[in-house]
Short mmCIF file of C-alpha atoms and ligand atoms in Angstrom, two decimals:
data_model
loop_
_atom_site.label_atom_id
_atom_site.label_comp_id
_atom_site.label_asym_id
_atom_site.label_seq_id
_atom_site.Cartn_x
_atom_site.Cartn_y
_atom_site.Cartn_z
CA UNK A 1 109.55 45.73 107.60
CA UNK A 2 106.07 44.60 107.32
CA UNK A 3 104.72 43.45 103.97
CA UNK A 4 101.25 42.87 102.48
CA UNK A 5 99.50 39.55 102.52
CA UNK A 6 99.92 38.88 98.77
CA UNK A 7 103.66 39.56 99.07
CA UNK A 8 103.97 37.25 102.03
CA UNK A 9 102.12 34.60 100.00
CA UNK A 10 104.59 35.13 97.08
CA UNK A 11 107.53 34.39 99.43
CA UNK A 12 105.74 31.38 100.89
CA UNK A 13 104.90 30.06 97.43
CA UNK A 14 108.59 30.51 96.35
CA UNK A 15 109.55 28.08 99.13
CA UNK A 16 106.95 25.50 98.17
CA UNK A 17 104.26 26.42 100.72
CA UNK A 18 100.82 25.80 99.36
CA UNK A 19 98.79 29.02 99.21
CA UNK A 20 95.28 30.29 98.38
CA UNK A 21 96.05 31.56 94.98
CA UNK A 22 95.29 35.16 94.09
CA UNK A 23 96.07 38.19 91.88
CA UNK A 24 96.41 41.67 93.35
CA UNK A 25 94.30 44.44 91.65
CA UNK A 26 94.38 48.29 91.93
CA UNK A 27 90.76 48.98 90.79
CA UNK A 28 87.52 47.19 90.17
CA UNK A 29 88.20 46.57 86.54
CA UNK A 30 91.52 44.97 87.22
CA UNK A 31 89.80 42.92 89.95
CA UNK A 32 87.41 41.51 87.35
CA UNK A 33 90.32 40.68 85.00
CA UNK A 34 92.07 39.00 87.90
CA UNK A 35 89.01 36.89 88.76
CA UNK A 36 88.63 35.77 85.16
CA UNK A 37 92.23 34.76 85.02
CA UNK A 38 92.02 32.96 88.33
CA UNK A 39 88.99 31.01 87.16
CA UNK A 40 91.02 29.73 84.22
CA UNK A 41 93.69 28.44 86.61
CA UNK A 42 91.46 27.17 89.36
CA UNK A 43 88.18 26.27 87.82
CA UNK A 44 86.17 28.11 90.50
CA UNK A 45 83.96 31.09 89.79
CA UNK A 46 83.87 32.15 93.49
CA UNK A 47 86.45 34.50 94.77
CA UNK A 48 87.29 36.27 97.91
CA UNK A 49 88.18 40.05 97.68
CA UNK A 50 90.77 40.93 100.44
CA UNK A 51 91.86 44.43 101.32
CA UNK A 52 95.64 44.78 101.34
CA UNK A 53 96.69 46.91 104.24
CA UNK A 54 99.35 46.38 106.94
CA UNK A 55 96.87 45.45 109.62
CA UNK A 56 95.12 42.22 110.75
CA UNK A 57 91.43 41.74 111.56
CA UNK A 58 90.44 42.88 108.09
CA UNK A 59 87.67 40.37 107.94
CA UNK A 60 85.99 41.90 110.99
CA UNK A 61 86.31 45.28 109.60
CA UNK A 62 84.54 44.36 106.22
CA UNK A 63 87.81 44.13 104.37
CA UNK A 64 87.31 40.47 103.34
CA UNK A 65 84.28 39.43 101.25
CA UNK A 66 83.12 36.57 99.26
CA UNK A 67 82.11 37.23 95.64
CA UNK A 68 80.03 34.55 93.73
CA UNK A 69 80.22 36.03 90.19
CA UNK A 70 82.00 38.74 88.24
CA UNK A 71 79.33 41.42 89.07
CA UNK A 72 79.97 40.82 92.72
CA UNK A 73 83.76 40.97 92.14
CA UNK A 74 83.40 44.36 90.46
CA UNK A 75 81.06 45.72 93.12
CA UNK A 76 82.85 44.48 96.17
CA UNK A 77 86.29 45.45 94.89
CA UNK A 78 84.96 48.93 94.02
CA UNK A 79 83.63 49.24 97.59
CA UNK A 80 86.74 48.05 99.28
CA UNK A 81 89.30 49.95 97.23
CA UNK A 82 89.34 53.58 98.53
CA UNK A 83 87.59 52.79 101.80
CA UNK A 84 89.02 53.53 105.18
CA UNK A 85 89.31 50.13 106.68
CA UNK A 86 88.84 50.17 110.55
CA UNK A 87 89.90 47.01 112.20
CA UNK A 88 90.90 46.15 115.87
CA UNK A 89 94.42 46.62 114.82
CA UNK A 90 94.19 50.04 112.99
CA UNK A 91 93.73 53.47 114.69
CA UNK A 92 90.23 54.86 115.04
CA UNK A 93 90.57 56.60 111.55
CA UNK A 94 91.33 53.34 110.01
CA UNK A 95 93.70 52.64 107.04
CA UNK A 96 93.07 53.69 103.41
CA UNK A 97 92.81 50.63 101.07
CA UNK A 98 94.82 51.17 97.87
CA UNK A 99 94.57 47.59 96.48
CA UNK A 100 92.81 44.19 96.93
CA UNK A 101 93.84 40.65 96.51
CA UNK A 102 91.34 38.69 94.42
CA UNK A 103 91.75 35.16 95.80
CA UNK A 104 90.25 31.78 94.86
CA UNK A 105 87.54 30.56 97.28
CA UNK A 106 89.03 27.68 99.08
CA UNK A 107 86.19 26.99 101.48
CA UNK A 108 84.39 24.83 98.93
CA UNK A 109 82.18 22.04 100.26
CA UNK A 110 83.38 18.34 100.00
CA UNK A 111 83.75 15.23 102.04
CA UNK A 112 84.94 17.02 105.16
CA UNK A 113 84.27 20.47 106.63
CA UNK A 114 87.09 22.85 105.97
CA UNK A 115 89.09 23.51 109.16
CA UNK A 116 91.11 26.48 110.25
CA UNK A 117 94.31 26.34 112.32
CA UNK A 118 96.77 28.93 113.57
CA UNK A 119 100.45 28.80 113.00
CA UNK A 120 103.36 31.29 113.39
CA UNK A 121 107.10 31.12 113.34
CA UNK A 122 109.07 33.67 115.39
CA UNK A 123 112.17 34.11 117.59
CA UNK A 124 111.83 33.09 121.25
CA UNK A 125 114.13 35.64 122.75
CA UNK A 126 114.01 33.84 126.07
CA UNK A 127 115.55 30.76 124.80
CA UNK A 128 117.44 32.15 121.87
CA UNK A 129 115.69 29.68 119.53
CA UNK A 130 113.17 29.84 116.90
CA UNK A 131 109.59 28.71 117.76
CA UNK A 132 106.55 27.46 115.92
CA UNK A 133 103.47 28.40 117.69
CA UNK A 134 100.33 26.59 116.60
CA UNK A 135 96.82 25.94 117.61
CA UNK A 136 93.70 24.19 116.41
CA UNK A 137 91.81 27.40 117.15
CA UNK A 138 92.64 29.20 113.92
CA UNK A 139 90.70 31.90 112.19
CA UNK A 140 90.20 33.94 115.32
CA UNK A 141 92.21 36.29 117.31
CA UNK A 142 95.08 34.37 118.82
CA UNK A 143 95.34 36.75 121.66
CA UNK A 144 91.89 35.81 122.79
CA UNK A 145 92.85 32.06 122.55
CA UNK A 146 95.86 32.74 124.64
CA UNK A 147 93.74 34.42 127.23
CA UNK A 148 90.81 32.12 127.38
CA UNK A 149 92.10 28.73 126.41
CA UNK A 150 95.88 28.83 126.74
CA UNK A 151 96.13 24.95 126.76
CA UNK A 152 95.06 24.98 123.17
CA UNK A 153 98.26 26.77 122.10
CA UNK A 154 101.31 24.55 121.41
CA UNK A 155 104.87 25.48 120.74
CA UNK A 156 107.78 23.74 119.14
CA UNK A 157 111.23 25.10 119.71
CA UNK A 158 113.70 24.88 116.83
CA UNK A 159 117.44 25.18 117.06
CA UNK A 160 118.42 27.66 114.42
CA UNK A 161 121.79 25.85 114.11
CA UNK A 162 120.28 22.53 112.96
CA UNK A 163 116.90 23.74 111.55
CA UNK A 164 113.63 21.98 111.77
CA UNK A 165 113.76 18.16 112.10
CA UNK A 166 111.14 16.06 110.28
CA UNK A 167 109.94 14.61 113.69
CA UNK A 168 109.08 18.01 114.77
CA UNK A 169 106.84 18.66 111.82
CA UNK A 170 105.23 15.29 112.45
CA UNK A 171 104.57 16.08 116.09
CA UNK A 172 102.90 19.35 114.93
CA UNK A 173 100.65 17.46 112.52
CA UNK A 174 99.81 14.94 115.26
CA UNK A 175 99.03 17.51 117.82
CA UNK A 176 96.61 19.25 115.37
CA UNK A 177 94.77 15.89 115.25
CA UNK A 178 95.54 15.12 111.71
CA UNK A 179 95.86 11.78 109.83
CA UNK A 180 96.27 10.44 106.34
CA UNK A 181 96.64 12.86 103.52
CA UNK A 182 96.18 15.86 105.72
CA UNK A 183 98.85 14.67 108.04
CA UNK A 184 101.41 14.38 105.24
CA UNK A 185 100.34 17.65 103.73
CA UNK A 186 100.84 19.32 107.15
CA UNK A 187 104.32 18.06 107.70
CA UNK A 188 105.36 19.30 104.25
CA UNK A 189 103.61 22.65 105.07
CA UNK A 190 105.47 23.05 108.23
CA UNK A 191 108.83 22.13 106.79
CA UNK A 192 108.57 24.59 104.02
CA UNK A 193 107.10 27.34 106.12
CA UNK A 194 110.04 27.13 108.47
CA UNK A 195 112.43 27.28 105.56
CA UNK A 196 110.66 30.34 104.24
CA UNK A 197 111.01 31.99 107.63
CA UNK A 198 114.58 31.10 107.93
CA UNK A 199 115.91 31.91 104.45
CA UNK A 200 114.04 35.11 104.20
CA UNK A 201 115.54 36.45 107.51
CA UNK A 202 112.20 37.23 108.85
CA UNK A 203 111.29 37.81 112.44
CA UNK A 204 107.66 36.77 111.98
CA UNK A 205 105.58 34.64 109.71
CA UNK A 206 102.06 34.33 110.99
CA UNK A 207 99.45 32.26 109.10
CA UNK A 208 96.02 32.56 110.42
CA UNK A 209 94.24 30.60 109.16
CA UNK A 210 96.11 27.71 107.91
CA UNK A 211 93.30 25.87 106.06
CA UNK A 212 92.53 22.18 105.79
CA UNK A 213 90.23 22.18 102.74
CA UNK A 214 87.38 19.77 102.34
CA UNK A 215 89.57 17.53 100.31
CA UNK A 216 92.42 17.45 102.82
CA UNK A 217 94.80 19.96 101.34
CA UNK A 218 96.82 22.21 103.77
CA UNK A 219 97.22 25.87 102.64
CA UNK A 220 98.00 29.41 103.84
CA UNK A 221 94.94 31.52 103.57
CA UNK A 222 96.58 34.60 105.23
CA UNK A 223 100.17 35.70 105.70
CA UNK A 224 101.48 38.31 108.08
CA UNK A 225 105.17 38.65 107.46
CA UNK A 226 107.86 40.93 109.12
CA UNK A 227 111.17 40.78 107.51
CA UNK A 228 114.21 41.90 109.61
CA UNK A 229 115.26 45.41 108.40
CA UNK A 230 118.85 44.55 109.21
CA UNK A 231 118.87 41.73 106.74
CA UNK A 232 117.30 43.56 103.82
CA UNK A 233 120.67 44.47 102.22
CA UNK A 234 120.89 40.82 101.23
CA UNK A 235 117.36 40.54 99.94
CA UNK A 236 117.05 43.29 97.33
CA UNK A 237 113.82 41.70 95.95
CA UNK A 238 112.23 41.77 99.35
CA UNK A 239 113.43 45.30 100.06
CA UNK A 240 111.35 46.43 97.01
CA UNK A 241 108.28 45.11 98.74
CA UNK A 242 108.22 48.11 100.97
CA UNK A 243 105.08 50.04 100.61
CA UNK A 244 105.54 53.42 102.29
CA UNK A 245 101.85 54.23 101.92
CA UNK A 246 101.40 51.85 104.78
CA UNK A 247 103.97 53.47 107.07
CA UNK A 248 103.76 56.54 109.21
CA UNK A 249 105.27 59.45 107.07
CA UNK A 250 107.37 60.70 110.01
CA UNK A 251 108.83 57.18 110.46
CA UNK A 252 109.65 57.05 106.83
CA UNK A 253 111.35 60.38 107.01
CA UNK A 254 113.26 59.38 110.21
CA UNK A 255 114.54 56.25 108.46
CA UNK A 256 115.86 58.40 105.69
CA UNK A 257 117.94 60.52 108.17
CA UNK A 258 119.02 57.55 110.09
CA UNK A 259 117.02 58.18 113.28
CA UNK A 260 115.27 55.50 115.20
CA UNK A 261 111.72 56.85 115.64
CA UNK A 262 108.44 55.32 116.44
CA UNK A 263 105.12 57.39 116.32
CA UNK A 264 102.91 57.21 119.46
CA UNK A 265 99.64 58.76 120.57
CA UNK A 266 100.67 61.04 123.49
CA UNK A 267 101.62 64.73 123.77
CA UNK A 268 105.19 64.72 125.23
CA UNK A 269 107.83 64.44 122.52
CA UNK A 270 110.95 62.53 123.62
CA UNK A 271 114.47 62.91 122.35
CA UNK A 272 116.79 60.34 124.10
CA UNK A 273 120.15 58.53 123.43
CA UNK A 274 120.00 54.88 123.73
CA UNK A 275 117.02 52.63 123.32
CA UNK A 276 116.97 51.49 126.95
CA UNK A 277 116.96 55.10 128.35
CA UNK A 278 114.32 55.96 125.72
CA UNK A 279 112.02 53.18 127.10
CA UNK A 280 112.70 54.29 130.76
CA UNK A 281 111.96 57.88 129.75
CA UNK A 282 108.62 56.86 128.23
CA UNK A 283 107.83 54.90 131.54
CA UNK A 284 108.64 57.92 133.59
CA UNK A 285 106.47 60.23 131.46
CA UNK A 286 103.55 57.90 131.94
CA UNK A 287 104.22 57.63 135.72
CA UNK A 288 104.11 61.34 135.98
CA UNK A 289 100.72 61.31 134.33
CA UNK A 290 101.75 62.19 130.71
CA UNK A 291 101.71 60.26 127.54
CA UNK A 292 104.70 59.97 125.24
CA UNK A 293 104.23 61.20 121.65
CA UNK A 294 107.05 59.08 120.29
CA UNK A 295 109.98 56.92 120.86
CA UNK A 296 113.13 58.48 119.53
CA UNK A 297 116.66 57.23 119.95
CA UNK A 298 119.14 59.93 118.64
CA UNK A 299 122.01 57.49 119.02
CA UNK A 300 125.55 58.25 120.09
CA UNK A 301 126.29 61.36 118.10
CA UNK A 302 123.81 64.08 119.39
CA UNK A 303 125.45 67.01 117.50
CA UNK A 304 123.59 70.19 116.39
CA UNK A 305 122.61 68.64 113.11
CA UNK A 306 121.15 65.51 114.45
CA UNK A 307 119.40 67.33 117.37
CA UNK A 308 117.83 69.69 114.76
CA UNK A 309 116.66 66.78 112.68
CA UNK A 310 115.21 65.24 115.71
CA UNK A 311 113.39 68.43 116.81
CA UNK A 312 111.95 68.82 113.32
CA UNK A 313 110.63 65.19 113.44
CA UNK A 314 109.09 65.56 116.76
CA UNK A 315 107.48 68.85 115.90
CA UNK A 316 105.77 67.42 112.78
CA UNK A 317 103.36 65.88 115.35
CA UNK A 318 100.84 68.50 116.24
CA UNK A 319 99.81 66.71 119.33
CA UNK A 320 103.15 67.52 120.97
CA UNK A 321 102.78 70.10 123.75
CA UNK A 322 106.28 69.73 125.26
CA UNK A 323 109.58 68.02 124.48
CA UNK A 324 111.73 66.13 127.00
CA UNK A 325 115.28 65.74 126.08
CA UNK A 326 117.03 63.15 128.15
CA UNK A 327 120.61 62.42 127.34
CA UNK A 328 123.24 60.47 129.18
CA UNK A 329 126.72 61.62 128.38
CA UNK A 330 128.80 58.56 128.51
CA UNK A 331 130.93 58.68 125.49
CA UNK A 332 129.39 61.88 124.16
CA UNK A 333 129.98 64.92 126.38
CA UNK A 334 127.08 66.59 127.80
CA UNK A 335 128.34 70.11 127.11
CA UNK A 336 128.58 69.24 123.45
CA UNK A 337 125.02 67.97 123.34
CA UNK A 338 123.92 71.14 125.19
CA UNK A 339 125.78 73.22 122.62
CA UNK A 340 123.96 71.09 119.91
CA UNK A 341 120.63 71.82 121.45
CA UNK A 342 121.31 75.61 121.70
CA UNK A 343 122.63 75.78 118.13
CA UNK A 344 119.73 73.73 116.68
CA UNK A 345 117.27 75.89 118.64
CA UNK A 346 118.65 79.17 117.30
CA UNK A 347 118.97 77.69 113.81
CA UNK A 348 115.30 76.76 113.80
CA UNK A 349 114.21 80.30 114.47
CA UNK A 350 110.57 80.46 115.67
CA UNK A 351 109.91 76.79 114.55
CA UNK A 352 109.94 75.62 118.20
CA UNK A 353 106.78 76.71 119.88
CA UNK A 354 106.58 74.28 122.76
CA UNK A 355 108.56 74.31 125.92
CA UNK A 356 111.56 72.13 126.14
CA UNK A 357 112.88 70.44 129.22
CA UNK A 358 116.45 69.16 128.98
CA UNK A 359 118.01 66.64 131.29
CA UNK A 360 121.68 65.97 130.68
CA UNK A 361 123.47 63.63 132.94
CA UNK A 362 127.07 62.26 132.93
CA UNK A 363 130.37 63.73 131.66
CA UNK A 364 130.35 67.52 132.08
CA UNK A 365 126.73 67.67 133.03
CA UNK A 366 127.36 70.74 135.20
CA UNK A 367 128.92 72.64 132.30
CA UNK A 368 125.97 71.59 130.16
CA UNK A 369 123.43 72.87 132.58
CA UNK A 370 125.13 76.20 132.81
CA UNK A 371 125.12 76.44 129.01
CA UNK A 372 121.45 75.75 128.81
CA UNK A 373 120.55 78.07 131.71
CA UNK A 374 122.56 80.99 130.22
CA UNK A 375 121.45 80.46 126.70
CA UNK A 376 118.42 82.87 127.19
CA UNK A 377 116.25 80.39 125.32
CA UNK A 378 112.94 78.84 126.50
CA UNK A 379 114.73 75.72 127.63
CA UNK A 380 114.51 74.46 131.18
CA UNK A 381 117.29 72.20 132.49
CA UNK A 382 116.93 69.40 135.05
CA UNK A 383 119.42 67.11 136.59
CA UNK A 384 117.45 64.32 138.12
CA UNK A 385 115.24 62.08 136.10
CA UNK A 386 112.19 62.69 138.34
CA UNK A 387 112.85 66.41 138.26
CA UNK A 388 112.64 66.43 134.47
CA UNK A 389 109.39 64.56 134.52
CA UNK A 390 107.87 66.92 137.15
CA UNK A 391 108.92 69.83 134.98
CA UNK A 392 107.26 68.36 131.96
CA UNK A 393 104.05 67.95 134.00
CA UNK A 394 104.19 71.55 135.22
CA UNK A 395 104.48 72.96 131.65
CA UNK A 396 101.56 70.79 130.59
CA UNK A 397 99.28 71.71 133.51
P1 LIG B 401 92.25 38.92 108.54
O1 LIG B 401 90.80 39.08 109.02
O2 LIG B 401 92.96 40.20 108.30
O3 LIG B 401 92.97 38.11 109.40
O4 LIG B 401 92.14 38.24 107.08
P2 LIG B 401 92.10 36.64 106.55
O5 LIG B 401 92.85 36.55 105.39
O6 LIG B 401 92.54 35.77 107.76
O7 LIG B 401 90.63 36.52 106.29
C1 LIG B 401 89.55 36.63 107.15
C2 LIG B 401 88.61 35.47 107.16
O8 LIG B 401 87.91 35.48 105.80
C3 LIG B 401 89.20 34.09 107.28
O9 LIG B 401 89.34 33.75 108.66
C4 LIG B 401 88.08 33.24 106.61
O10 LIG B 401 87.15 32.85 107.52
C5 LIG B 401 87.56 34.10 105.56
N1 LIG B 401 88.06 33.68 104.32
C6 LIG B 401 89.33 33.72 103.76
N2 LIG B 401 89.46 33.15 102.61
C7 LIG B 401 88.20 32.70 102.34
C8 LIG B 401 87.72 31.97 101.25
O11 LIG B 401 88.28 31.55 100.20
N3 LIG B 401 86.36 31.59 101.27
C9 LIG B 401 85.59 31.95 102.33
N4 LIG B 401 84.30 31.55 102.35
N5 LIG B 401 86.05 32.70 103.36
C10 LIG B 401 87.37 32.95 103.34
MN1 LIG B 402 93.96 36.30 109.28
#
């Protein structure tokens, strides 16, 4: 589950990580009130107005702006709230902004220039350990840094059993070229950041930029946080942070009926059992010249009810021109799945207007094929994987 920047910062703050302070606002009036309140706390009259959407690169899209007085706060907040923010990480249509974070300006002048770093905590699946990734090249796209100057990205592996050791935090501060107060601040920042990641059962904490202020404070200016869905049952307060306005409506619905569904851009709907086979099916569709419209794992029990729910989800996407059903009958028998497909199809009346290609392989596959072929429905059966993909291409042509 992804959360907003302001929510990520709330979590960070609760673990003692210093953050750029801010108050979330739903409209321009609230933004002005928020700015007034912040000025009382911080003493600064300058604020940054930051669009709260689940996408990075907001600055580039015009979703992060500096306001030097209350008139500017009102004007900028009014412009940002309601806009369709287009960033390198959104679709071409962009994302509608419902709220902004009014934050204190932390790039104030002083003895030193403010400096931006990059830091993230995530799981390294290769080593089975957690990993802190960091760089002196903060503030910009980390993918670009990785491509053009990979030697400027450092990693620190952390054994989840022991947690982070103070010497590791010191090594990070050292590699970032810090000394004195900033060095101490950074080690504290890293220790609490790791604790926040660990205790919140998150799979990602990405802070870009981590800022060294002109008076050597280290703080999180941005926060991109992904909390592991499977751990939400023990974090009721985090679970409430879900903002379904930010999620694809079909994905929200899929979660409600317990289907594993991810929206994609193509025109071939997929219904597959097992995540691995689903990935392979998407590859095959691409190889055959098509584009998958979704990832959908129906899981082990592909009965009529589930198949019908899956069909309905897939058909919500108007781009879908054909559906490929690819089921391997290991534990579940293919003839039962085939019966499920036939029943679901009949039950849905004329809701299905696109051709369906079904490939069932495994236990009782032959019986299943017969069932499909004799159903009299506009369903084509295939036995081989490639044969299924070719049939999909034929109906699309
Ligand atoms: P992102 O574009 O979605 O990653 O949003 P960020 O929260 O990272 O903000 C984008 C950029 O806005 C940062 O890299 C900073 O350069 C700038 N920014 C953020 N906070 C402040 C601030 O307090 N003052 C000023 N002057 N710039 C800021
Ligand atoms: Mn950022």
